[in-house]
Amino acid sequence: MGAHVDFRQGLSSQGKCSRLIQYEVCGALNVTVSPGPVVDYLEGENATLLCHVSQKRRKDSLLAVRWFFARPDSQEALMVKMTKLRVVQYYGNYSRSAYRQRLRLLEERRGALYTLSVLTLRPADQGHYVCKVQEISKHRNKWTAWSNGSSATEMRVYAGVVH
């Protein structure tokens, strides 16, 4: 009997691919968020979350980086995205100026390290932050997604202690 191949393996939290070629399962990007899995801050502090990316499949590919936020009782919401052309876009409530002034998404090392800063933390900023990265390149004159991956951390925000 031939070997059994489980295509679901390797596609869990690391990501999914746009297509399967023969029996090859697309390799996922390795995405890690730090600090984590839980990080504590005081209200009013500035938080910086790092999204590390490695194991790109193609040298010439570009990355689209999205940060999502979720509280335990709510759905994941897209906050901010850096497009494959490195343009930063804000979404939903996060596109309002009050939020935009408190959020910064920067590419620290091209294709490898992205930082999300949340300035002047509030209790409402407490929750899960998820970095989702998609690897994209031109293939036969069309943009194609080759692989993606994601990682998360939980941020807790505590009221400052008054003595």
PDB file of C-alpha atoms in Angstrom:
ATOM      1  CA  MET A   1       0.000   0.000   0.000  1.00  0.00           C
ATOM      2  CA  GLY A   2       1.156   3.552  -0.718  1.00  0.00           C
ATOM      3  CA  ALA A   3       1.912   6.035   2.026  1.00  0.00           C
ATOM      4  CA  HIS A   4      -1.035   7.992   3.370  1.00  0.00           C
ATOM      5  CA  VAL A   5      -0.621  11.774   3.121  1.00  0.00           C
ATOM      6  CA  ASP A   6      -2.634  13.976   5.448  1.00  0.00           C
ATOM      7  CA  PHE A   7      -2.905  17.356   3.751  1.00  0.00           C
ATOM      8  CA  ARG A   8      -4.318  18.957   6.900  1.00  0.00           C
ATOM      9  CA  GLN A   9      -1.013  18.596   8.698  1.00  0.00           C
ATOM     10  CA  GLY A  10       1.095  21.731   8.567  1.00  0.00           C
ATOM     11  CA  LEU A  11      -1.878  23.883   7.611  1.00  0.00           C
ATOM     12  CA  SER A  12      -3.179  24.489  11.126  1.00  0.00           C
ATOM     13  CA  SER A  13      -2.334  27.782  12.806  1.00  0.00           C
ATOM     14  CA  GLN A  14       0.695  28.306  10.570  1.00  0.00           C
ATOM     15  CA  GLY A  15      -1.508  29.113   7.585  1.00  0.00           C
ATOM     16  CA  LYS A  16      -2.905  27.837   4.340  1.00  0.00           C
ATOM     17  CA  CYS A  17      -1.741  28.034   0.765  1.00  0.00           C
ATOM     18  CA  SER A  18      -3.494  29.149  -2.363  1.00  0.00           C
ATOM     19  CA  ARG A  19      -2.932  25.811  -4.093  1.00  0.00           C
ATOM     20  CA  LEU A  20      -1.396  22.402  -3.721  1.00  0.00           C
ATOM     21  CA  ILE A  21       1.040  21.286  -6.404  1.00  0.00           C
ATOM     22  CA  GLN A  22       1.062  17.497  -6.851  1.00  0.00           C
ATOM     23  CA  TYR A  23       1.593  16.082  -3.357  1.00  0.00           C
ATOM     24  CA  GLU A  24       3.499  19.038  -1.985  1.00  0.00           C
ATOM     25  CA  VAL A  25       1.850  20.849   0.888  1.00  0.00           C
ATOM     26  CA  CYS A  26       2.757  24.511   0.778  1.00  0.00           C
ATOM     27  CA  GLY A  27       5.165  25.484   3.517  1.00  0.00           C
ATOM     28  CA  ALA A  28       3.837  28.091   5.860  1.00  0.00           C
ATOM     29  CA  LEU A  29       5.593  31.296   6.744  1.00  0.00           C
ATOM     30  CA  ASN A  30       7.061  31.147  10.215  1.00  0.00           C
ATOM     31  CA  VAL A  31       5.422  34.051  12.104  1.00  0.00           C
ATOM     32  CA  THR A  32       6.139  34.780  15.770  1.00  0.00           C
ATOM     33  CA  VAL A  33       4.800  37.602  17.937  1.00  0.00           C
ATOM     34  CA  SER A  34       6.782  38.788  20.939  1.00  0.00           C
ATOM     35  CA  PRO A  35       6.623  39.463  23.801  1.00  0.00           C
ATOM     36  CA  GLY A  36       4.227  36.645  24.606  1.00  0.00           C
ATOM     37  CA  PRO A  37       2.234  34.550  25.099  1.00  0.00           C
ATOM     38  CA  VAL A  38       1.038  37.127  27.672  1.00  0.00           C
ATOM     39  CA  VAL A  39       2.441  40.606  28.285  1.00  0.00           C
ATOM     40  CA  ASP A  40       1.472  43.025  31.065  1.00  0.00           C
ATOM     41  CA  TYR A  41       1.447  46.832  30.867  1.00  0.00           C
ATOM     42  CA  LEU A  42       0.233  49.666  33.044  1.00  0.00           C
ATOM     43  CA  GLU A  43      -2.437  52.052  31.836  1.00  0.00           C
ATOM     44  CA  GLY A  44      -0.795  55.039  30.108  1.00  0.00           C
ATOM     45  CA  GLU A  45       2.304  53.102  29.019  1.00  0.00           C
ATOM     46  CA  ASN A  46       3.277  52.533  25.397  1.00  0.00           C
ATOM     47  CA  ALA A  47       3.268  48.940  24.144  1.00  0.00           C
ATOM     48  CA  THR A  48       5.384  47.593  21.303  1.00  0.00           C
ATOM     49  CA  LEU A  49       4.593  44.195  19.810  1.00  0.00           C
ATOM     50  CA  LEU A  50       7.029  42.562  17.389  1.00  0.00           C
ATOM     51  CA  CYS A  51       5.999  40.368  14.472  1.00  0.00           C
ATOM     52  CA  HIS A  52       8.952  38.270  13.274  1.00  0.00           C
ATOM     53  CA  VAL A  53       8.714  36.607   9.846  1.00  0.00           C
ATOM     54  CA  SER A  54      10.958  33.898   8.418  1.00  0.00           C
ATOM     55  CA  GLN A  55      10.960  31.011   5.935  1.00  0.00           C
ATOM     56  CA  LYS A  56       9.726  32.940   2.928  1.00  0.00           C
ATOM     57  CA  ARG A  57       9.218  30.621  -0.020  1.00  0.00           C
ATOM     58  CA  ARG A  58      10.399  32.989  -2.741  1.00  0.00           C
ATOM     59  CA  LYS A  59      13.244  35.523  -2.736  1.00  0.00           C
ATOM     60  CA  ASP A  60      11.336  38.043  -4.858  1.00  0.00           C
ATOM     61  CA  SER A  61       8.126  37.942  -2.821  1.00  0.00           C
ATOM     62  CA  LEU A  62       6.524  40.813  -0.902  1.00  0.00           C
ATOM     63  CA  LEU A  63       4.683  40.614   2.402  1.00  0.00           C
ATOM     64  CA  ALA A  64       1.295  41.968   3.458  1.00  0.00           C
ATOM     65  CA  VAL A  65       1.125  42.323   7.256  1.00  0.00           C
ATOM     66  CA  ARG A  66      -2.175  42.653   9.136  1.00  0.00           C
ATOM     67  CA  TRP A  67      -2.753  43.141  12.858  1.00  0.00           C
ATOM     68  CA  PHE A  68      -6.070  42.041  14.360  1.00  0.00           C
ATOM     69  CA  PHE A  69      -7.476  42.685  17.834  1.00  0.00           C
ATOM     70  CA  ALA A  70      -9.968  40.586  19.786  1.00  0.00           C
ATOM     71  CA  ARG A  71     -11.403  40.617  23.269  1.00  0.00           C
ATOM     72  CA  PRO A  72     -12.537  37.289  24.753  1.00  0.00           C
ATOM     73  CA  ASP A  73     -16.196  38.215  24.147  1.00  0.00           C
ATOM     74  CA  SER A  74     -15.859  39.618  20.621  1.00  0.00           C
ATOM     75  CA  GLN A  75     -14.813  38.738  17.100  1.00  0.00           C
ATOM     76  CA  GLU A  76     -11.387  39.475  15.691  1.00  0.00           C
ATOM     77  CA  ALA A  77     -11.277  42.947  14.100  1.00  0.00           C
ATOM     78  CA  LEU A  78      -8.722  44.100  11.537  1.00  0.00           C
ATOM     79  CA  MET A  79      -6.922  47.124  12.982  1.00  0.00           C
ATOM     80  CA  VAL A  80      -4.137  48.014  10.598  1.00  0.00           C
ATOM     81  CA  LYS A  81      -2.428  46.604   7.527  1.00  0.00           C
ATOM     82  CA  MET A  82       0.836  47.209   5.712  1.00  0.00           C
ATOM     83  CA  THR A  83       0.234  46.363   2.065  1.00  0.00           C
ATOM     84  CA  LYS A  84       2.688  44.511  -0.154  1.00  0.00           C
ATOM     85  CA  LEU A  85       3.768  47.953  -1.404  1.00  0.00           C
ATOM     86  CA  ARG A  86       4.398  49.027   2.225  1.00  0.00           C
ATOM     87  CA  VAL A  87       1.446  51.418   2.519  1.00  0.00           C
ATOM     88  CA  VAL A  88      -0.185  51.494   5.977  1.00  0.00           C
ATOM     89  CA  GLN A  89      -3.996  51.340   6.040  1.00  0.00           C
ATOM     90  CA  TYR A  90      -6.323  51.580   9.048  1.00  0.00           C
ATOM     91  CA  TYR A  91      -9.682  49.816   9.302  1.00  0.00           C
ATOM     92  CA  GLY A  92     -13.042  50.242  11.060  1.00  0.00           C
ATOM     93  CA  ASN A  93     -12.898  52.159  14.351  1.00  0.00           C
ATOM     94  CA  TYR A  94      -9.116  52.177  14.051  1.00  0.00           C
ATOM     95  CA  SER A  95      -9.358  54.535  11.059  1.00  0.00           C
ATOM     96  CA  ARG A  96     -10.702  57.283  13.355  1.00  0.00           C
ATOM     97  CA  SER A  97      -8.090  59.890  14.167  1.00  0.00           C
ATOM     98  CA  ALA A  98      -8.218  59.162  17.930  1.00  0.00           C
ATOM     99  CA  TYR A  99      -7.071  55.593  17.256  1.00  0.00           C
ATOM    100  CA  ARG A 100      -4.749  56.383  14.361  1.00  0.00           C
ATOM    101  CA  GLN A 101      -2.731  58.706  16.586  1.00  0.00           C
ATOM    102  CA  ARG A 102      -2.227  55.814  19.038  1.00  0.00           C
ATOM    103  CA  LEU A 103      -1.325  53.077  16.528  1.00  0.00           C
ATOM    104  CA  ARG A 104       1.960  52.745  14.627  1.00  0.00           C
ATOM    105  CA  LEU A 105       2.862  49.934  12.240  1.00  0.00           C
ATOM    106  CA  LEU A 106       6.462  50.004  11.057  1.00  0.00           C
ATOM    107  CA  GLU A 107       8.674  47.736   9.013  1.00  0.00           C
ATOM    108  CA  GLU A 108      11.882  47.485  11.044  1.00  0.00           C
ATOM    109  CA  ARG A 109      13.680  44.930   8.861  1.00  0.00           C
ATOM    110  CA  ARG A 110      12.461  44.446   5.310  1.00  0.00           C
ATOM    111  CA  GLY A 111      10.451  41.255   5.036  1.00  0.00           C
ATOM    112  CA  ALA A 112      11.519  40.089   8.492  1.00  0.00           C
ATOM    113  CA  LEU A 113      10.405  42.313  11.397  1.00  0.00           C
ATOM    114  CA  TYR A 114       7.328  44.505  11.848  1.00  0.00           C
ATOM    115  CA  THR A 115       6.387  46.456  14.988  1.00  0.00           C
ATOM    116  CA  LEU A 116       2.959  47.488  16.169  1.00  0.00           C
ATOM    117  CA  SER A 117       3.028  50.229  18.794  1.00  0.00           C
ATOM    118  CA  VAL A 118      -0.058  51.083  20.823  1.00  0.00           C
ATOM    119  CA  LEU A 119       0.514  54.403  22.562  1.00  0.00           C
ATOM    120  CA  THR A 120      -0.960  55.602  25.872  1.00  0.00           C
ATOM    121  CA  LEU A 121      -2.612  52.295  26.760  1.00  0.00           C
ATOM    122  CA  ARG A 122      -6.173  52.159  28.051  1.00  0.00           C
ATOM    123  CA  PRO A 123      -8.072  49.289  29.689  1.00  0.00           C
ATOM    124  CA  ALA A 124     -10.004  48.849  26.411  1.00  0.00           C
ATOM    125  CA  ASP A 125      -6.703  47.916  24.705  1.00  0.00           C
ATOM    126  CA  GLN A 126      -6.569  44.697  26.732  1.00  0.00           C
ATOM    127  CA  GLY A 127      -7.057  41.597  24.608  1.00  0.00           C
ATOM    128  CA  HIS A 128      -5.476  39.378  21.964  1.00  0.00           C
ATOM    129  CA  TYR A 129      -3.329  40.852  19.204  1.00  0.00           C
ATOM    130  CA  VAL A 130      -2.805  38.683  16.127  1.00  0.00           C
ATOM    131  CA  CYS A 131      -0.238  39.304  13.400  1.00  0.00           C
ATOM    132  CA  LYS A 132      -1.188  37.676  10.074  1.00  0.00           C
ATOM    133  CA  VAL A 133       1.308  37.729   7.238  1.00  0.00           C
ATOM    134  CA  GLN A 134       0.759  36.808   3.593  1.00  0.00           C
ATOM    135  CA  GLU A 135       3.581  36.225   1.112  1.00  0.00           C
ATOM    136  CA  ILE A 136       2.762  37.562  -2.355  1.00  0.00           C
ATOM    137  CA  SER A 137       4.605  37.791  -5.659  1.00  0.00           C
ATOM    138  CA  LYS A 138       3.878  38.246  -9.338  1.00  0.00           C
ATOM    139  CA  HIS A 139       3.385  34.959 -11.173  1.00  0.00           C
ATOM    140  CA  ARG A 140       2.556  35.108 -14.892  1.00  0.00           C
ATOM    141  CA  ASN A 141       1.710  38.806 -14.520  1.00  0.00           C
ATOM    142  CA  LYS A 142      -0.763  38.177 -11.690  1.00  0.00           C
ATOM    143  CA  TRP A 143      -0.323  38.684  -7.926  1.00  0.00           C
ATOM    144  CA  THR A 144      -0.339  35.270  -6.254  1.00  0.00           C
ATOM    145  CA  ALA A 145      -0.353  34.360  -2.560  1.00  0.00           C
ATOM    146  CA  TRP A 146       2.260  31.676  -1.905  1.00  0.00           C
ATOM    147  CA  SER A 147       1.983  31.154   1.807  1.00  0.00           C
ATOM    148  CA  ASN A 148       0.839  32.765   5.009  1.00  0.00           C
ATOM    149  CA  GLY A 149       1.130  32.441   8.733  1.00  0.00           C
ATOM    150  CA  SER A 150      -0.022  34.024  11.956  1.00  0.00           C
ATOM    151  CA  SER A 151       0.856  34.373  15.600  1.00  0.00           C
ATOM    152  CA  ALA A 152      -0.722  36.065  18.613  1.00  0.00           C
ATOM    153  CA  THR A 153      -0.087  37.455  22.054  1.00  0.00           C
ATOM    154  CA  GLU A 154      -2.365  38.526  24.887  1.00  0.00           C
ATOM    155  CA  MET A 155      -1.934  42.029  26.276  1.00  0.00           C
ATOM    156  CA  ARG A 156      -3.149  42.820  29.771  1.00  0.00           C
ATOM    157  CA  VAL A 157      -3.505  46.441  30.867  1.00  0.00           C
ATOM    158  CA  TYR A 158      -3.583  47.254  34.568  1.00  0.00           C
ATOM    159  CA  ALA A 159      -4.610  50.500  36.231  1.00  0.00           C
ATOM    160  CA  GLY A 160      -1.600  52.266  37.743  1.00  0.00           C
ATOM    161  CA  VAL A 161      -1.147  51.706  41.471  1.00  0.00           C
ATOM    162  CA  VAL A 162      -1.482  54.915  43.515  1.00  0.00           C
ATOM    163  CA  HIS A 163       0.428  54.932  46.840  1.00  0.00           C
TER     164      HIS A 163
END
